[in-house]
mmCIF file with all atom_site columns, C-alpha atoms in Angstrom:
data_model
loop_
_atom_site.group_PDB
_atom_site.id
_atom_site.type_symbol
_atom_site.label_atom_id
_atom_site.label_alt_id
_atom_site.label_comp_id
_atom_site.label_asym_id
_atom_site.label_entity_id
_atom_site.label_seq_id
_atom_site.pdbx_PDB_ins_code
_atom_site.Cartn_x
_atom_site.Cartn_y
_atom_site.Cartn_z
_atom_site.occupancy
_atom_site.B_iso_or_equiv
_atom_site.pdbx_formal_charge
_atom_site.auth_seq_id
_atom_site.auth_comp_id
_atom_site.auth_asym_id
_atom_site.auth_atom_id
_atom_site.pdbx_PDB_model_num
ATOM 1   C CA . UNK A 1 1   ? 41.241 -3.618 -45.759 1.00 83.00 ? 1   UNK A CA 1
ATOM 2   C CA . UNK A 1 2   ? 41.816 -0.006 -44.763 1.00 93.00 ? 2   UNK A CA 1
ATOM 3   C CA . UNK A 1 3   ? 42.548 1.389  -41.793 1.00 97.00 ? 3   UNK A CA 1
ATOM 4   C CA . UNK A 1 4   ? 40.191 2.780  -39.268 1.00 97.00 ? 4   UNK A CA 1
ATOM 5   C CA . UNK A 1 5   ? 41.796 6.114  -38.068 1.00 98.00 ? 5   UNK A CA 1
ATOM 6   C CA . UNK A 1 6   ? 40.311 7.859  -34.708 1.00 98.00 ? 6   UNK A CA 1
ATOM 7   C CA . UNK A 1 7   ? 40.858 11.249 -33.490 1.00 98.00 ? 7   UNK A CA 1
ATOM 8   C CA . UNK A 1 8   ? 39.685 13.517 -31.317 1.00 97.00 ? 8   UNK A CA 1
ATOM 9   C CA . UNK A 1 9   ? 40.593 15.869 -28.441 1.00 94.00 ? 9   UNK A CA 1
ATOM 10  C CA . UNK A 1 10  ? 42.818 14.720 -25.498 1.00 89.00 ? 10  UNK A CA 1
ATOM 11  C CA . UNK A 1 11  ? 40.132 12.372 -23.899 1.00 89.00 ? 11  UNK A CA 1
ATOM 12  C CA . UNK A 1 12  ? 37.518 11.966 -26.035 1.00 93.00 ? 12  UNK A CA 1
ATOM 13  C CA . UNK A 1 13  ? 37.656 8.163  -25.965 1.00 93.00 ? 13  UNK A CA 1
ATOM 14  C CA . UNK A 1 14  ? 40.057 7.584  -28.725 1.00 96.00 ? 14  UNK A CA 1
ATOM 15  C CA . UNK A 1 15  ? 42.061 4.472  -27.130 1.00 95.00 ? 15  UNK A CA 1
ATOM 16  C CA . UNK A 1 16  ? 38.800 3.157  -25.638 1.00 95.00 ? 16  UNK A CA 1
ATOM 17  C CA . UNK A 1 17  ? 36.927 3.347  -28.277 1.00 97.00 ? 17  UNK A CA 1
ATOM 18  C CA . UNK A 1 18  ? 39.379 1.170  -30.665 1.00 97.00 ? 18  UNK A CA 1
ATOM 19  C CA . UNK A 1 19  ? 39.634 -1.189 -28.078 1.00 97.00 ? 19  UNK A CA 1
ATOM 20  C CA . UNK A 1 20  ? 35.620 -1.941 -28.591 1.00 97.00 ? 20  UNK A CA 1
ATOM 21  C CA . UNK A 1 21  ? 36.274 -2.128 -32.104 1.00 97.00 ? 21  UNK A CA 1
ATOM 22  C CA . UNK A 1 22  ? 38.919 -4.549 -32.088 1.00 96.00 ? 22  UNK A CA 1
ATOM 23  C CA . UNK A 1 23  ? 36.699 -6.927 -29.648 1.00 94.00 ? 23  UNK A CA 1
ATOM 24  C CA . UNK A 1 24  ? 34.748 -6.646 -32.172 1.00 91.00 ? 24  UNK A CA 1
ATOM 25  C CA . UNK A 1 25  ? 37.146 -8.633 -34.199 1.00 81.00 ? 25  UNK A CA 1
ATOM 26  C CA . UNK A 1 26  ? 39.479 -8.848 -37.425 1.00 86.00 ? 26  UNK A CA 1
ATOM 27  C CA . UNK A 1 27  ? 41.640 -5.634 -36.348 1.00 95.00 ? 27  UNK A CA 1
ATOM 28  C CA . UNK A 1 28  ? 44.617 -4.892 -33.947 1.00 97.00 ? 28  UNK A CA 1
ATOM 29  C CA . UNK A 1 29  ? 44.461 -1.723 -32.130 1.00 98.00 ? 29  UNK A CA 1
ATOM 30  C CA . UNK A 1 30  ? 47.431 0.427  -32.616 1.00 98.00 ? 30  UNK A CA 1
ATOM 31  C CA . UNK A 1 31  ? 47.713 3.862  -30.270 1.00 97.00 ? 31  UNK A CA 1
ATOM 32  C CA . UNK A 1 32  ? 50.005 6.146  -31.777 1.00 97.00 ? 32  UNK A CA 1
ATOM 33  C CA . UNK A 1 33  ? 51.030 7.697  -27.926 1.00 95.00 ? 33  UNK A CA 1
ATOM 34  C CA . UNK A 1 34  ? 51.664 4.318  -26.730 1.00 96.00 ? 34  UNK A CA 1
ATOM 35  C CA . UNK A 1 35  ? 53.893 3.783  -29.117 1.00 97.00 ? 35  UNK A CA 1
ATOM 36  C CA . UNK A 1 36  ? 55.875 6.554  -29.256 1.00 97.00 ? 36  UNK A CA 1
ATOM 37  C CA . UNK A 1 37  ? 56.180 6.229  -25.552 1.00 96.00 ? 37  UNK A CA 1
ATOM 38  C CA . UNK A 1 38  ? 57.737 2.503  -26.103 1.00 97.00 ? 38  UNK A CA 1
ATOM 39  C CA . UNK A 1 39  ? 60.335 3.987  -29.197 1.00 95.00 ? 39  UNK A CA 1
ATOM 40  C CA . UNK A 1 40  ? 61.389 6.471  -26.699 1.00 95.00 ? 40  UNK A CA 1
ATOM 41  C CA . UNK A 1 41  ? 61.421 4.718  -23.492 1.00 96.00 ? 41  UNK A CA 1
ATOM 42  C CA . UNK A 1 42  ? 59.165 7.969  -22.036 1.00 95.00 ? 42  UNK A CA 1
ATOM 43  C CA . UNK A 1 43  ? 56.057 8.901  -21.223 1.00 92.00 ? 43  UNK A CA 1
ATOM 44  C CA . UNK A 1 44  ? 54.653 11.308 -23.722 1.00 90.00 ? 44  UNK A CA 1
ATOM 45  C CA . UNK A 1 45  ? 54.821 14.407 -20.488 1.00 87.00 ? 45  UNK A CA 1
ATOM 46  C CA . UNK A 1 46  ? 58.372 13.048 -20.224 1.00 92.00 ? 46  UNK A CA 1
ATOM 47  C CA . UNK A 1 47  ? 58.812 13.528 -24.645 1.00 94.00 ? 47  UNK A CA 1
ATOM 48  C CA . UNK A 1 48  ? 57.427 16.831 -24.074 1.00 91.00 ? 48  UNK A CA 1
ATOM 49  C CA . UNK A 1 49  ? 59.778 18.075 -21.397 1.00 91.00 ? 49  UNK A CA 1
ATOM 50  C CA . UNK A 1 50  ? 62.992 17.031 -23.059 1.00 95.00 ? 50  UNK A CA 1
ATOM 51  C CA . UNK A 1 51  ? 62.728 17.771 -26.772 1.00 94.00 ? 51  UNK A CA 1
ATOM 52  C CA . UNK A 1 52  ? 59.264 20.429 -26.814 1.00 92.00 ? 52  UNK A CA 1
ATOM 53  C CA . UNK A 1 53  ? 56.245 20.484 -28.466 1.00 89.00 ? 53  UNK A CA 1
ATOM 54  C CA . UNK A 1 54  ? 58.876 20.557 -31.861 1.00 93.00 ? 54  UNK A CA 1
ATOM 55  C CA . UNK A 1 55  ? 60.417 17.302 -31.653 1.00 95.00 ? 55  UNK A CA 1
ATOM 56  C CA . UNK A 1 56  ? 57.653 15.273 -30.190 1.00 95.00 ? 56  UNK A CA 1
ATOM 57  C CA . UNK A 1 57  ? 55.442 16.179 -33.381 1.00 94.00 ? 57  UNK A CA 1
ATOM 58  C CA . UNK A 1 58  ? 59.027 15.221 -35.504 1.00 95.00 ? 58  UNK A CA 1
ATOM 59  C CA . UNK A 1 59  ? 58.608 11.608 -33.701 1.00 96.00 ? 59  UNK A CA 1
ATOM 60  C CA . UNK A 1 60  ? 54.910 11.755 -34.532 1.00 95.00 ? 60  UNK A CA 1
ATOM 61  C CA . UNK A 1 61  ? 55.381 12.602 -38.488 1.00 96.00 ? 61  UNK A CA 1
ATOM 62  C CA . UNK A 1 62  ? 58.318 9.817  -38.494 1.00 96.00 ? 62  UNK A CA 1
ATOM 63  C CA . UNK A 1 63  ? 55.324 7.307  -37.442 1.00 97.00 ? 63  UNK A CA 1
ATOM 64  C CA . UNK A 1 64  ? 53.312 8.155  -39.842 1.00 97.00 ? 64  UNK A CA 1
ATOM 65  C CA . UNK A 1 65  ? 55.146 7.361  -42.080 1.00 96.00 ? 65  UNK A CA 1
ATOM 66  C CA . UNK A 1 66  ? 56.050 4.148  -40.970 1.00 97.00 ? 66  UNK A CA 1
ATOM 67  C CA . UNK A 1 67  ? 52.017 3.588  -40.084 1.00 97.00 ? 67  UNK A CA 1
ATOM 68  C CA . UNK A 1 68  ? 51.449 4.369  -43.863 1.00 95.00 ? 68  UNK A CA 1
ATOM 69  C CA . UNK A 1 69  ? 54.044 1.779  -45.481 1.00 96.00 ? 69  UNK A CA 1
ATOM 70  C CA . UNK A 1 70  ? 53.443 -1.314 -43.028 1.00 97.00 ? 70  UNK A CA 1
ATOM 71  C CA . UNK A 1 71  ? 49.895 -1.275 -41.495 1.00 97.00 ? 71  UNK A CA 1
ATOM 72  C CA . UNK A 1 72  ? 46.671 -2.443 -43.080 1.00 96.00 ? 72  UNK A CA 1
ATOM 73  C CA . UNK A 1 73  ? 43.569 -3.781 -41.524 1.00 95.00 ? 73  UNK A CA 1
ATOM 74  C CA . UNK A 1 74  ? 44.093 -1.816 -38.283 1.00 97.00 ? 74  UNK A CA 1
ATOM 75  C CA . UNK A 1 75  ? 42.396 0.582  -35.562 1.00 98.00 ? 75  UNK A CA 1
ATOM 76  C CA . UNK A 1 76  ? 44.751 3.827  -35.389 1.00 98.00 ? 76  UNK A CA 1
ATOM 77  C CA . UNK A 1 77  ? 43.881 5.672  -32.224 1.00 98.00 ? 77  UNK A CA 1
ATOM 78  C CA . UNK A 1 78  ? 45.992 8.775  -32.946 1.00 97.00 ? 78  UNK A CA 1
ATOM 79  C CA . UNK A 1 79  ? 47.091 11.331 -29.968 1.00 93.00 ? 79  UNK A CA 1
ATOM 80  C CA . UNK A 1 80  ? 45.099 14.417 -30.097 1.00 91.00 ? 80  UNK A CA 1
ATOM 81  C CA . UNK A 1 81  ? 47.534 16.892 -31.553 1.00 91.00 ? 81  UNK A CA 1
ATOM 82  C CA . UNK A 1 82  ? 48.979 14.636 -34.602 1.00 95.00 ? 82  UNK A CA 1
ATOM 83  C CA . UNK A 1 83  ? 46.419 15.481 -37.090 1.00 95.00 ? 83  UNK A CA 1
ATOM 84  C CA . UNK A 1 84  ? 46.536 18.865 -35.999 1.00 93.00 ? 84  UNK A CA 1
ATOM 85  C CA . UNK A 1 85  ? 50.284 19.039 -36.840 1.00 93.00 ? 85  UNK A CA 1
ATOM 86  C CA . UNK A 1 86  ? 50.156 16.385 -39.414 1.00 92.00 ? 86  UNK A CA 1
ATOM 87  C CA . UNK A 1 87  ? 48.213 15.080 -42.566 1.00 93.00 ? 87  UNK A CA 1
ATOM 88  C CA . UNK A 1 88  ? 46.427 11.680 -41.705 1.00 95.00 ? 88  UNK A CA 1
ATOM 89  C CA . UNK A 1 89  ? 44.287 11.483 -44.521 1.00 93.00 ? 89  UNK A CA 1
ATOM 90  C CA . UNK A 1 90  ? 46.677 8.392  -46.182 1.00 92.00 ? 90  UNK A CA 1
ATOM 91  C CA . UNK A 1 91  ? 46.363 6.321  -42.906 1.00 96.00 ? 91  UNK A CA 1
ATOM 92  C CA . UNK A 1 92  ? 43.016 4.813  -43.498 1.00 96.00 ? 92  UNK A CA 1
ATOM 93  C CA . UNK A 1 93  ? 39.239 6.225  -43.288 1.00 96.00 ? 93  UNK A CA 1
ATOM 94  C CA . UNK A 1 94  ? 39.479 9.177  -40.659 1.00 97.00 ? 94  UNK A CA 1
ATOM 95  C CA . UNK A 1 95  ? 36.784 9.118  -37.667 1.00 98.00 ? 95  UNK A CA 1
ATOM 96  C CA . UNK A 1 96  ? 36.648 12.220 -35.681 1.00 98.00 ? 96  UNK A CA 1
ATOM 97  C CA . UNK A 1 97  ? 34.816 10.856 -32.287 1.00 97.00 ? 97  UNK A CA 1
ATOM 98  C CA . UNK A 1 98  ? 32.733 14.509 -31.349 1.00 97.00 ? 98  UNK A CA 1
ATOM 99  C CA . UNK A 1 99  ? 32.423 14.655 -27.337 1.00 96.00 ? 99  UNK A CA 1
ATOM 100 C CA . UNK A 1 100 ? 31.872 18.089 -25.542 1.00 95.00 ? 100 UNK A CA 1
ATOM 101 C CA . UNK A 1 101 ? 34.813 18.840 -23.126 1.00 94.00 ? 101 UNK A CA 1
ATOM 102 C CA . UNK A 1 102 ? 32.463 18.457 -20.169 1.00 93.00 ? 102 UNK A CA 1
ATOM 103 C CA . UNK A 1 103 ? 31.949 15.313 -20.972 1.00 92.00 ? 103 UNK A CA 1
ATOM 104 C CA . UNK A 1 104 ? 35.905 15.369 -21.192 1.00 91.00 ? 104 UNK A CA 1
ATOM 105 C CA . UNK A 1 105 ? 36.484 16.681 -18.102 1.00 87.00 ? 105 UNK A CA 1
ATOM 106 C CA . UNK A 1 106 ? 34.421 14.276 -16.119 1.00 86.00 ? 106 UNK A CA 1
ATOM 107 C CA . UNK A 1 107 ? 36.025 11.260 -17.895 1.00 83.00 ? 107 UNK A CA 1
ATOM 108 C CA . UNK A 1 108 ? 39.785 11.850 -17.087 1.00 79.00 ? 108 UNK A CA 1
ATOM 109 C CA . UNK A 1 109 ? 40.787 11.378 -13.263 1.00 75.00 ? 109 UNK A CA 1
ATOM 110 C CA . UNK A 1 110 ? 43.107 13.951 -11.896 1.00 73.00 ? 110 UNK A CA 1
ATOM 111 C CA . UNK A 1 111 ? 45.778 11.461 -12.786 1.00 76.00 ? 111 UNK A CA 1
ATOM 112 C CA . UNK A 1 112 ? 45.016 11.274 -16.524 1.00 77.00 ? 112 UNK A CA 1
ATOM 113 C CA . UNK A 1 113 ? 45.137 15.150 -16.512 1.00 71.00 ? 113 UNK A CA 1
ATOM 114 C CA . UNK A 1 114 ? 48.721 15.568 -15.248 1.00 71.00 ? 114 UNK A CA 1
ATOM 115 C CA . UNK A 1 115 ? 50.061 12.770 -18.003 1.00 75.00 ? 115 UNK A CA 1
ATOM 116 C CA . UNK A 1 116 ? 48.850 15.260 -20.584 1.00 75.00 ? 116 UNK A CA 1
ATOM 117 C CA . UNK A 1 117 ? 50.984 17.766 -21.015 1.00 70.00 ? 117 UNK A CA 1
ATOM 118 C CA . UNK A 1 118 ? 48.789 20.460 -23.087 1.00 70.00 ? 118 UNK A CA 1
ATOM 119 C CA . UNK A 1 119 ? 45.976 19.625 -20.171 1.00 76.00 ? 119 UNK A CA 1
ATOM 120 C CA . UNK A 1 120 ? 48.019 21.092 -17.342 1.00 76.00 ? 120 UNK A CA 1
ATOM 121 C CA . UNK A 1 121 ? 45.857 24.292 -17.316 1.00 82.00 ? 121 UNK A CA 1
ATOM 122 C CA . UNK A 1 122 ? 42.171 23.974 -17.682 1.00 83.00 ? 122 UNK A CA 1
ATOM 123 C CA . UNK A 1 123 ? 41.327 27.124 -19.362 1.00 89.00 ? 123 UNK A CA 1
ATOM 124 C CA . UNK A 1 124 ? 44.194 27.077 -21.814 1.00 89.00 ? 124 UNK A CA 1
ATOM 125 C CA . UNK A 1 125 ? 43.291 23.337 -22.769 1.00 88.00 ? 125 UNK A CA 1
ATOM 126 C CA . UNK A 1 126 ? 38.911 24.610 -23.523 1.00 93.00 ? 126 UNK A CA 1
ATOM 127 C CA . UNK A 1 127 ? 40.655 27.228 -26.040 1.00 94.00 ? 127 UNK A CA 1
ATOM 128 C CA . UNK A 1 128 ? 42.454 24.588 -27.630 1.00 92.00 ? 128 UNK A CA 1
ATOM 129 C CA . UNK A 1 129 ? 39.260 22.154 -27.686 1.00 95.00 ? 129 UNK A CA 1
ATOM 130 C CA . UNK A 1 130 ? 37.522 24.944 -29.414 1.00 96.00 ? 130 UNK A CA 1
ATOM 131 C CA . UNK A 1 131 ? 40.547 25.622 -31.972 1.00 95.00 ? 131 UNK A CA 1
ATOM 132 C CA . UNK A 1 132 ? 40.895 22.008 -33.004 1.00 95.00 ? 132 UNK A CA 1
ATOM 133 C CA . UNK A 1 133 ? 37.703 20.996 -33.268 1.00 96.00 ? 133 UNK A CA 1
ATOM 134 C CA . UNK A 1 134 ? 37.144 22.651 -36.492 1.00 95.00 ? 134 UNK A CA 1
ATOM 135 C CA . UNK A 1 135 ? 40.431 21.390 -37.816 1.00 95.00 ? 135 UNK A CA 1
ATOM 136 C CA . UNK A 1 136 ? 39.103 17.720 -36.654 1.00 97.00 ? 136 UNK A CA 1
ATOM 137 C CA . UNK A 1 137 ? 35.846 17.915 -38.552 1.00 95.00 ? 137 UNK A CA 1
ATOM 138 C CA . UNK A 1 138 ? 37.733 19.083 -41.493 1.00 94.00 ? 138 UNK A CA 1
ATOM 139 C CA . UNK A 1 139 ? 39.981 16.067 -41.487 1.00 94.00 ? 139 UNK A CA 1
ATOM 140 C CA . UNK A 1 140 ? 37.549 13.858 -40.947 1.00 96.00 ? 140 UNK A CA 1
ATOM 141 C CA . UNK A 1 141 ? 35.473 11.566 -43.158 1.00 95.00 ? 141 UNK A CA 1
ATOM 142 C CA . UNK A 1 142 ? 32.851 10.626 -40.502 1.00 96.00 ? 142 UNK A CA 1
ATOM 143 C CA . UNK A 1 143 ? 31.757 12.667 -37.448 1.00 96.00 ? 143 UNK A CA 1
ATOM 144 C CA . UNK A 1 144 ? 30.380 10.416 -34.665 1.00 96.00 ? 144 UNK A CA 1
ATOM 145 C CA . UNK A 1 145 ? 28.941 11.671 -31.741 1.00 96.00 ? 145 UNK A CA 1
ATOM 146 C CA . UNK A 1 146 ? 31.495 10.404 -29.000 1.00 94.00 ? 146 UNK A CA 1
ATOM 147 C CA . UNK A 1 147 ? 29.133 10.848 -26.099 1.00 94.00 ? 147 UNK A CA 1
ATOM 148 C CA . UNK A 1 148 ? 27.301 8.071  -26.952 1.00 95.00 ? 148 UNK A CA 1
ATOM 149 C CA . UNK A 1 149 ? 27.801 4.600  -25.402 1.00 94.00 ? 149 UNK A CA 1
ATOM 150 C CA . UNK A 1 150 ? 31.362 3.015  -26.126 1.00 94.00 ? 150 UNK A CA 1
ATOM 151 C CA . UNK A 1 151 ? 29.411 0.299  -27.588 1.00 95.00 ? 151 UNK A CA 1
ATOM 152 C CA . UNK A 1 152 ? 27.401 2.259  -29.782 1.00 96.00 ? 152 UNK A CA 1
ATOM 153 C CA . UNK A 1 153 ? 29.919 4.506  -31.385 1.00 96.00 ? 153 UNK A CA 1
ATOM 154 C CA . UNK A 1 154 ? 32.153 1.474  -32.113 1.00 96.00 ? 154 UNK A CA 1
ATOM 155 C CA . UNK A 1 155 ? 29.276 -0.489 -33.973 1.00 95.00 ? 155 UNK A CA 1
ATOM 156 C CA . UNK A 1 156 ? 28.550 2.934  -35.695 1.00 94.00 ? 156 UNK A CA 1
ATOM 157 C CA . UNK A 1 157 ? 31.910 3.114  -37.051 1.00 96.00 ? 157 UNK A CA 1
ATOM 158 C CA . UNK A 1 158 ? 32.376 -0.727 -37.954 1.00 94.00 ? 158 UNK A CA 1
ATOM 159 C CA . UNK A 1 159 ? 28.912 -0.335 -39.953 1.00 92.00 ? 159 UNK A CA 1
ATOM 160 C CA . UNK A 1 160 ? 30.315 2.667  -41.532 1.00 91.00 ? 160 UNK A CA 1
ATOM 161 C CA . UNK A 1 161 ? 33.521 0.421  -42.562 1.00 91.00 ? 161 UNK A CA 1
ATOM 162 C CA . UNK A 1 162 ? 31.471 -2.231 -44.233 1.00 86.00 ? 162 UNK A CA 1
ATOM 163 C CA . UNK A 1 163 ? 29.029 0.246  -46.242 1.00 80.00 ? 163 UNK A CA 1
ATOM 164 C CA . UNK A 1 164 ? 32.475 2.014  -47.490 1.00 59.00 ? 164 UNK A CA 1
ATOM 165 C CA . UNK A 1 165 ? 30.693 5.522  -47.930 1.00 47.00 ? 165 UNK A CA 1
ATOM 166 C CA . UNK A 1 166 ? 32.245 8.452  -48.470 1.00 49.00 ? 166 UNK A CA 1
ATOM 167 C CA . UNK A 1 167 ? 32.238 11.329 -47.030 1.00 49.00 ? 167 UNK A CA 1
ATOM 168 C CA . UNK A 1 168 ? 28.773 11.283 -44.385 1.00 50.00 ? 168 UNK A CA 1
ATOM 169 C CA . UNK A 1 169 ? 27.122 13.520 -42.479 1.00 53.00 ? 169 UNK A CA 1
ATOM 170 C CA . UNK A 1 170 ? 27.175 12.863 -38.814 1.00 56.00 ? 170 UNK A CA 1
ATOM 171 C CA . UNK A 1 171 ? 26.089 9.618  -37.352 1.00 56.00 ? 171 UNK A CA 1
#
């Protein structure tokens, strides 16, 4: 079975999401942050501040590749950046989860902001929303509307898994 790839902007439910859809059974969740963090022995903020922007995305691209020889059947939550800065499409059927960055804003605790590295400045991190976004839908297979309940979005894209359509408009 292929792959269920998520992505999304920093916060847009990525993690939590896949975590509904592998309750849902038959497929491990795999979060492409987390396990950078665990290669490196560093928190992604941590990634960022010794090697840049640069060599975390070189980290990123080496997982890929790794996620494309040896992982089938699984959820892929990817970090928000890496299919910005890399191609996913090989990884499995690509679901961009849509939320607005209000929504965004309200969901991550003051905490969550400051382990984000591009999040550190508010206004800076909207531009960005609105710049990737685009890029997002374009990778993407299947837009869901990420602002609906957790529940409901991961049914949506297990449904979407089992009719095996291609390209969709939003659901």
């Amino acid at each position: 079975m292929e792959n269920i790839v998520l992505i999304g902007f920093m916060g847009s439910g990525k993690t939590t999401i896949g975590r509904e859809i592998a309750l849902l059974g038959g497929r491990f969740l795999l979060d492409t942050d987390h396990i950078i963090e665990q290669n490196m022995g560093k928190s992604v903020k941590d990634i960022f501040a010794s090697v840049g922007e640069r060599g975390f995305r070189r980290v990123e691209s080496q997982l890929i590749l790794w996620l494309s020889a040896n992982v089938k059947n699984a959820i892929i939550a990817t970090g928000g950046g890496m299919p910005i800065h890399n191609d996913i499409s090989y990884l499995g059927k690509i679901f961009f989860l849509d939320v607005c960055f209000e929504h965004i804003l309200e969901r991550l605790s003051i905490d969550e902001k400051a382990k984000r590295p591009l999040f550190t400045n508010e206004g800076e991190a909207r531009r960005l929303y609105n710049e990737r976004k685009k890029l997002y839908e374009k990778q993407a297979q299947y837009v869901v509307d990420g602002d609906a309940p957790i529940a409901e979005v991961a049914r949506q894209i297990v449904e979407c898994m089992e009719k095996r359509v291609e390209k969709s408009p939003p659901i």
